[in-house]
Amino acid sequence: MITRKLPDPVLSYLNEHLDCTVWEGKGSIPREELLRTIRDYEGLLLSAGPVNAELLEHAPSLKVVSSVSVGYNHFDIPEMRARGVIGTHTPYVLDDTVADLVLALMLSSSRRIAELDLFVKQGKWQRGSVKEEELFGMDVHHATLGIIGMGRIGEAIAKRAVHGFDMNLLYYNRSRKPETEERFGATYCSVEELLRLSDFVVLMTPLTPETTRYIRKEHFEMMKPSAFFINASRGQTVDEQALIEALRSGTIRGAGLDVFEVEPVSPDNPLLQMPNVVTLPHIGSATSRTRFDMAMLAARNLVGALTGGQAHIVPELKDLAVRS
Ligand code: 8YV
């Protein structure tokens, strides 16, 4: 079961190897329709969840769920494990694309790109009408960047920041990465220390029970009042209300956000009214080429896992054998 339309070459590949049904309607298959029809399918390709007890109960034949995403917080790992259902994801192919976007968020929040774009378009750029300093921003080059979550995407951000912008790099990760330290001159430190010293804090941790609301009020209070907070991981890794308060009160200077606690973000979310916040609709991996590569990798994962070939199985389910 393919829950949404995919590029033609991806569908051709899938049809060559599997007997597929593709949802031909608009967007992704509605949840009720998926629950109603999934009973006899052995494979499921989707890009959002949840893959939970409810879905799995409706899918007694299911062996593999392939997600067109690197994040897999929509997989209920214990439920999938209990039923022997394998989950796959799409690492590697989006690292550079997401890293580019993180740099864009850093630049656009600190140099006020979106805010000043509007300023020009609204005709406010008139000689003598604004004091020059009112348009000033903060430098990215030579500033201190703190990355929380130094995985592959974190490293791609580090490369751009250090080699392109001469930034000073701090990082926190569950495990230390001596090679990364050597490559980028990065300093490993505690989250608290990182928050205190960074001009830009980039959150790149996957969403797990341990990282849910990982950054809270007390963490924003540790940050410099001149610092920017960037999130391109998952909205639920942050206490969004605390972020709103920190931005409102000047505890931190600004934010660049690709993700929100609830998506699509509610039009009355106060973050949308703040000139010091750059907001994006979860487009970290959204370039034509990368989305194509992700779809193709998800298709290969599905075929591989169902036919005994290669697949990027998520680490927590790697030890499961595909059900016969
Ligand atoms: C996905 C993402 O494309 O890969 C991820 O984890 O956040 C995005 O790049 C999005 O979740 C829809 O599949």
GROMACS .gro file of C-alpha atoms and ligand atoms in nm:
model
  337
    1MET     CA    1   0.000   0.000   0.000
    2ILE     CA    2   0.150   0.327  -0.117
    3THR     CA    3  -0.027   0.604   0.071
    4ARG     CA    4   0.033   0.887  -0.174
    5LYS     CA    5   0.140   0.952  -0.531
    6LEU     CA    6   0.514   0.926  -0.592
    7PRO     CA    7   0.728   1.029  -0.889
    8ASP     CA    8   0.680   0.800  -1.193
    9PRO     CA    9   1.027   0.637  -1.182
   10VAL     CA   10   0.970   0.547  -0.817
   11LEU     CA   11   0.631   0.395  -0.892
   12SER     CA   12   0.773   0.203  -1.190
   13TYR     CA   13   1.044   0.060  -0.966
   14LEU     CA   14   0.787  -0.040  -0.703
   15ASN     CA   15   0.557  -0.199  -0.962
   16GLU     CA   16   0.846  -0.396  -1.108
   17HIS     CA   17   0.910  -0.565  -0.775
   18LEU     CA   18   0.582  -0.564  -0.581
   19ASP     CA   19   0.212  -0.582  -0.635
   20CYS     CA   20   0.118  -0.226  -0.530
   21THR     CA   21  -0.189  -0.019  -0.470
   22VAL     CA   22  -0.128   0.356  -0.488
   23TRP     CA   23  -0.365   0.607  -0.328
   24GLU     CA   24  -0.466   0.818  -0.625
   25GLY     CA   25  -0.661   1.079  -0.431
   26LYS     CA   26  -0.535   1.418  -0.320
   27GLY     CA   27  -0.251   1.417  -0.067
   28SER     CA   28  -0.212   1.110   0.153
   29ILE     CA   29  -0.476   0.844   0.204
   30PRO     CA   30  -0.715   0.950   0.483
   31ARG     CA   31  -0.657   0.759   0.806
   32GLU     CA   32  -1.005   0.594   0.808
   33GLU     CA   33  -0.953   0.474   0.451
   34LEU     CA   34  -0.610   0.333   0.541
   35LEU     CA   35  -0.752   0.150   0.844
   36ARG     CA   36  -1.038   0.016   0.632
   37THR     CA   37  -0.817  -0.120   0.352
   38ILE     CA   38  -0.483  -0.221   0.508
   39ARG     CA   39  -0.591  -0.570   0.628
   40ASP     CA   40  -0.421  -0.784   0.361
   41TYR     CA   41  -0.118  -0.571   0.280
   42GLU     CA   42   0.233  -0.686   0.372
   43GLY     CA   43   0.407  -0.356   0.303
   44LEU     CA   44   0.312   0.005   0.370
   45LEU     CA   45   0.488   0.315   0.239
   46LEU     CA   46   0.402   0.646   0.406
   47SER     CA   47   0.553   0.974   0.513
   48ALA     CA   48   0.369   1.045   0.835
   49GLY     CA   49   0.207   0.837   1.103
   50PRO     CA   50   0.114   0.732   1.346
   51VAL     CA   51   0.213   0.368   1.305
   52ASN     CA   52   0.059   0.263   1.635
   53ALA     CA   53  -0.146  -0.016   1.794
   54GLU     CA   54  -0.464   0.104   1.619
   55LEU     CA   55  -0.308   0.080   1.274
   56LEU     CA   56  -0.125  -0.245   1.346
   57GLU     CA   57  -0.443  -0.409   1.476
   58HIS     CA   58  -0.605  -0.335   1.141
   59ALA     CA   59  -0.302  -0.477   0.957
   60PRO     CA   60  -0.245  -0.838   1.064
   61SER     CA   61  -0.049  -0.919   0.745
   62LEU     CA   62   0.187  -0.621   0.771
   63LYS     CA   63   0.561  -0.698   0.769
   64VAL     CA   64   0.731  -0.373   0.672
   65VAL     CA   65   0.651  -0.002   0.706
   66SER     CA   66   0.872   0.223   0.495
   67SER     CA   67   0.873   0.593   0.582
   68VAL     CA   68   0.976   0.869   0.344
   69SER     CA   69   1.157   1.051   0.623
   70VAL     CA   70   1.470   1.023   0.829
   71GLY     CA   71   1.280   1.092   1.153
   72TYR     CA   72   1.059   0.806   1.268
   73ASN     CA   73   0.895   0.941   1.581
   74HIS     CA   74   0.564   0.838   1.419
   75PHE     CA   75   0.668   0.472   1.466
   76ASP     CA   76   0.546   0.323   1.793
   77ILE     CA   77   0.856   0.110   1.837
   78PRO     CA   78   0.731  -0.117   2.121
   79GLU     CA   79   0.407  -0.191   1.931
   80MET     CA   80   0.591  -0.264   1.607
   81ARG     CA   81   0.844  -0.480   1.789
   82ALA     CA   82   0.570  -0.673   1.971
   83ARG     CA   83   0.414  -0.758   1.634
   84GLY     CA   84   0.741  -0.817   1.450
   85VAL     CA   85   0.679  -0.531   1.207
   86ILE     CA   86   0.995  -0.378   1.061
   87GLY     CA   87   1.026  -0.003   1.005
   88THR     CA   88   1.260   0.166   0.757
   89HIS     CA   89   1.359   0.530   0.704
   90THR     CA   90   1.563   0.747   0.464
   91PRO     CA   91   1.892   0.864   0.618
   92TYR     CA   92   2.189   1.020   0.428
   93VAL     CA   93   2.006   1.154   0.121
   94LEU     CA   94   1.872   1.464   0.297
   95ASP     CA   95   2.167   1.562   0.518
   96ASP     CA   96   2.305   1.842   0.298
   97THR     CA   97   1.962   1.977   0.209
   98VAL     CA   98   1.855   2.009   0.572
   99ALA     CA   99   2.195   2.158   0.665
  100ASP     CA  100   2.152   2.422   0.394
  101LEU     CA  101   1.816   2.514   0.542
  102VAL     CA  102   1.957   2.545   0.892
  103LEU     CA  103   2.219   2.790   0.765
  104ALA     CA  104   1.940   2.978   0.587
  105LEU     CA  105   1.747   3.002   0.915
  106MET     CA  106   2.057   3.126   1.097
  107LEU     CA  107   2.123   3.389   0.832
  108SER     CA  108   1.765   3.498   0.787
  109SER     CA  109   1.693   3.533   1.157
  110SER     CA  110   2.015   3.714   1.247
  111ARG     CA  111   2.026   3.936   0.937
  112ARG     CA  112   1.649   3.983   0.957
  113ILE     CA  113   1.596   3.881   0.594
  114ALA     CA  114   1.224   3.804   0.610
  115GLU     CA  115   1.147   4.107   0.828
  116LEU     CA  116   1.340   4.348   0.606
  117ASP     CA  117   1.205   4.194   0.288
  118LEU     CA  118   0.862   4.293   0.411
  119PHE     CA  119   0.995   4.635   0.512
  120VAL     CA  120   1.106   4.702   0.154
  121LYS     CA  121   0.794   4.556  -0.007
  122GLN     CA  122   0.570   4.763   0.217
  123GLY     CA  123   0.741   5.079   0.092
  124LYS     CA  124   0.897   5.164   0.428
  125TRP     CA  125   1.244   5.210   0.282
  126GLN     CA  126   1.246   5.584   0.245
  127ARG     CA  127   1.542   5.811   0.290
  128GLY     CA  128   1.536   5.974   0.629
  129SER     CA  129   1.239   5.777   0.754
  130VAL     CA  130   1.437   5.512   0.942
  131LYS     CA  131   1.750   5.526   1.149
  132GLU     CA  132   2.014   5.305   0.990
  133GLU     CA  133   2.076   5.111   1.313
  134GLU     CA  134   1.714   5.004   1.319
  135LEU     CA  135   1.797   4.773   1.030
  136PHE     CA  136   2.111   4.625   1.182
  137GLY     CA  137   2.144   4.255   1.249
  138MET     CA  138   2.399   4.020   1.403
  139ASP     CA  139   2.693   3.851   1.232
  140VAL     CA  140   2.694   3.479   1.160
  141HIS     CA  141   3.062   3.466   1.061
  142HIS     CA  142   3.301   3.419   1.353
  143ALA     CA  143   3.009   3.377   1.595
  144THR     CA  144   2.980   3.076   1.829
  145LEU     CA  145   2.749   2.799   1.716
  146GLY     CA  146   2.621   2.532   1.956
  147ILE     CA  147   2.476   2.219   1.798
  148ILE     CA  148   2.268   1.992   2.021
  149GLY     CA  149   2.256   1.652   1.849
  150MET     CA  150   2.568   1.589   1.641
  151GLY     CA  151   2.444   1.328   1.396
  152ARG     CA  152   2.500   1.331   1.021
  153ILE     CA  153   2.292   1.647   0.971
  154GLY     CA  154   2.469   1.813   1.263
  155GLU     CA  155   2.800   1.739   1.095
  156ALA     CA  156   2.681   1.881   0.764
  157ILE     CA  157   2.583   2.200   0.950
  158ALA     CA  158   2.922   2.204   1.126
  159LYS     CA  159   3.104   2.180   0.792
  160ARG     CA  160   2.922   2.482   0.652
  161ALA     CA  161   2.953   2.682   0.972
  162VAL     CA  162   3.321   2.618   1.035
  163HIS     CA  163   3.462   2.597   0.683
  164GLY     CA  164   3.228   2.854   0.529
  165PHE     CA  165   3.161   3.102   0.806
  166ASP     CA  166   3.465   3.061   1.035
  167MET     CA  167   3.235   2.989   1.326
  168ASN     CA  168   3.352   2.863   1.659
  169LEU     CA  169   3.180   2.529   1.724
  170LEU     CA  170   3.044   2.377   2.045
  171TYR     CA  171   2.838   2.061   2.049
  172TYR     CA  172   2.650   1.829   2.277
  173ASN     CA  173   2.568   1.473   2.182
  174ARG     CA  174   2.483   1.161   2.383
  175SER     CA  175   2.820   1.021   2.286
  176ARG     CA  176   3.136   1.220   2.225
  177LYS     CA  177   3.267   1.234   1.868
  178PRO     CA  178   3.646   1.270   1.868
  179GLU     CA  179   3.662   1.266   1.487
  180THR     CA  180   3.413   1.552   1.462
  181GLU     CA  181   3.612   1.745   1.721
  182GLU     CA  182   3.924   1.701   1.516
  183ARG     CA  183   3.763   1.780   1.181
  184PHE     CA  184   3.588   2.098   1.289
  185GLY     CA  185   3.784   2.205   1.594
  186ALA     CA  186   3.461   2.144   1.784
  187THR     CA  187   3.444   2.157   2.164
  188TYR     CA  188   3.228   1.904   2.345
  189CYS     CA  189   3.036   2.053   2.637
  190SER     CA  190   2.727   2.007   2.850
  191VAL     CA  191   2.395   2.139   2.719
  192GLU     CA  192   2.402   2.406   2.992
  193GLU     CA  193   2.748   2.528   2.899
  194LEU     CA  194   2.659   2.523   2.530
  195LEU     CA  195   2.348   2.734   2.594
  196ARG     CA  196   2.544   2.987   2.799
  197LEU     CA  197   2.820   3.035   2.541
  198SER     CA  198   2.648   3.013   2.201
  199ASP     CA  199   2.534   3.295   1.974
  200PHE     CA  200   2.330   3.041   1.777
  201VAL     CA  201   2.180   2.729   1.930
  202VAL     CA  202   2.077   2.466   1.675
  203LEU     CA  203   1.862   2.178   1.795
  204MET     CA  204   1.903   1.865   1.582
  205THR     CA  205   1.802   1.582   1.818
  206PRO     CA  206   1.558   1.319   1.697
  207LEU     CA  207   1.226   1.316   1.885
  208THR     CA  208   1.219   1.034   2.140
  209PRO     CA  209   1.057   1.002   2.483
  210GLU     CA  210   1.387   1.138   2.629
  211THR     CA  211   1.401   1.443   2.402
  212THR     CA  212   1.034   1.542   2.427
  213ARG     CA  213   1.026   1.902   2.562
  214TYR     CA  214   1.400   1.876   2.601
  215ILE     CA  215   1.452   2.253   2.587
  216ARG     CA  216   1.246   2.435   2.848
  217LYS     CA  217   1.216   2.769   3.028
  218GLU     CA  218   1.531   2.721   3.236
  219HIS     CA  219   1.729   2.649   2.921
  220PHE     CA  220   1.620   2.967   2.744
  221GLU     CA  221   1.715   3.156   3.059
  222MET     CA  222   2.070   3.022   3.028
  223MET     CA  223   2.104   3.161   2.674
  224LYS     CA  224   2.257   3.501   2.589
  225PRO     CA  225   1.998   3.777   2.533
  226SER     CA  226   2.165   3.827   2.194
  227ALA     CA  227   2.133   3.458   2.094
  228PHE     CA  228   1.920   3.291   1.828
  229PHE     CA  229   1.745   2.958   1.866
  230ILE     CA  230   1.711   2.741   1.554
  231ASN     CA  231   1.496   2.429   1.534
  232ALA     CA  232   1.477   2.204   1.228
  233SER     CA  233   1.424   1.875   1.410
  234ARG     CA  234   1.078   1.829   1.559
  235GLY     CA  235   0.862   2.091   1.730
  236GLN     CA  236   0.795   1.869   2.031
  237THR     CA  237   1.161   1.874   2.133
  238VAL     CA  238   1.093   2.223   2.271
  239ASP     CA  239   0.848   2.358   2.525
  240GLU     CA  240   0.690   2.593   2.273
  241GLN     CA  241   0.517   2.807   2.535
  242ALA     CA  242   0.853   2.864   2.704
  243LEU     CA  243   1.004   2.960   2.368
  244ILE     CA  244   0.722   3.209   2.309
  245GLU     CA  245   0.781   3.364   2.653
  246ALA     CA  246   1.158   3.381   2.598
  247LEU     CA  247   1.111   3.562   2.268
  248ARG     CA  248   0.845   3.795   2.406
  249SER     CA  249   1.045   3.894   2.710
  250GLY     CA  250   1.377   3.943   2.528
  251THR     CA  251   1.536   3.650   2.712
  252ILE     CA  252   1.669   3.556   2.367
  253ARG     CA  253   1.696   3.770   2.056
  254GLY     CA  254   1.525   3.561   1.791
  255ALA     CA  255   1.445   3.223   1.642
  256GLY     CA  256   1.437   3.036   1.315
  257LEU     CA  257   1.180   2.758   1.314
  258ASP     CA  258   1.104   2.495   1.053
  259VAL     CA  259   0.900   2.286   1.296
  260PHE     CA  260   0.624   2.343   1.551
  261GLU     CA  261   0.457   2.158   1.833
  262VAL     CA  262   0.141   2.125   1.622
  263GLU     CA  263   0.169   2.109   1.242
  264PRO     CA  264   0.039   2.277   1.040
  265VAL     CA  265   0.095   2.558   1.289
  266SER     CA  266  -0.222   2.728   1.410
  267PRO     CA  267  -0.274   3.072   1.252
  268ASP     CA  268  -0.316   3.220   1.600
  269ASN     CA  269   0.016   3.087   1.731
  270PRO     CA  270   0.190   3.397   1.877
  271LEU     CA  271   0.517   3.296   1.706
  272LEU     CA  272   0.363   3.400   1.374
  273GLN     CA  273   0.323   3.758   1.495
  274MET     CA  274   0.685   3.803   1.602
  275PRO     CA  275   0.917   3.997   1.368
  276ASN     CA  276   1.220   3.836   1.534
  277VAL     CA  277   1.102   3.485   1.440
  278VAL     CA  278   1.146   3.329   1.095
  279THR     CA  279   0.887   3.057   1.036
  280LEU     CA  280   0.884   2.786   0.771
  281PRO     CA  281   0.634   2.506   0.698
  282HIS     CA  282   0.858   2.203   0.778
  283ILE     CA  283   1.052   2.218   0.452
  284GLY     CA  284   1.395   2.107   0.576
  285SER     CA  285   1.427   1.832   0.315
  286ALA     CA  286   1.195   1.988   0.059
  287THR     CA  287   1.395   2.031  -0.260
  288SER     CA  288   1.279   1.848  -0.572
  289ARG     CA  289   1.593   1.641  -0.595
  290THR     CA  290   1.610   1.542  -0.230
  291ARG     CA  291   1.242   1.457  -0.205
  292PHE     CA  292   1.285   1.240  -0.515
  293ASP     CA  293   1.587   1.067  -0.360
  294MET     CA  294   1.394   1.013  -0.036
  295ALA     CA  295   1.098   0.859  -0.220
  296MET     CA  296   1.329   0.631  -0.420
  297LEU     CA  297   1.518   0.525  -0.108
  298ALA     CA  298   1.190   0.454   0.073
  299ALA     CA  299   1.081   0.240  -0.225
  300ARG     CA  300   1.412   0.052  -0.223
  301ASN     CA  301   1.381   0.001   0.151
  302LEU     CA  302   1.034  -0.145   0.111
  303VAL     CA  303   1.137  -0.381  -0.167
  304GLY     CA  304   1.462  -0.472   0.009
  305ALA     CA  305   1.298  -0.550   0.342
  306LEU     CA  306   1.016  -0.752   0.184
  307THR     CA  307   1.243  -0.952  -0.047
  308GLY     CA  308   1.541  -1.019   0.177
  309GLY     CA  309   1.761  -0.745   0.028
  310GLN     CA  310   1.915  -0.426   0.168
  311ALA     CA  311   1.708  -0.177   0.366
  312HIS     CA  312   1.769   0.108   0.611
  313ILE     CA  313   1.589  -0.044   0.907
  314VAL     CA  314   1.558   0.194   1.204
  315PRO     CA  315   1.818   0.108   1.471
  316GLU     CA  316   1.566  -0.002   1.736
  317LEU     CA  317   1.419  -0.269   1.506
  318LYS     CA  318   1.734  -0.386   1.326
  319ASP     CA  319   1.746  -0.715   1.512
  320LEU     CA  320   1.397  -0.819   1.397
  321ALA     CA  321   1.368  -1.072   1.118
  322VAL     CA  322   1.102  -1.005   0.855
  323ARG     CA  323   0.796  -1.215   0.938
  324SER     CA  324   0.743  -1.510   0.710
  3258YV     C1  325   1.008   1.461   0.595
  3258YV     C2  326   1.151   1.510   0.790
  3258YV     O1  327   1.014   1.476   0.463
  3258YV     O2  328   1.277   1.331   0.705
  3258YV     C3  329   1.227   1.383   0.802
  3258YV     O3  330   1.237   1.335   0.916
  3258YV     O4  331   1.127   1.579   0.881
  3258YV     C4  332   1.107   1.554   0.658
  3258YV     O5  333   1.221   1.570   0.585
  3258YV     C5  334   0.870   1.489   0.643
  3258YV     O6  335   0.859   1.438   0.774
  3258YV     C6  336   0.764   1.427   0.553
  3258YV     O7  337   0.799   1.300   0.510
   0.00000   0.00000   0.00000
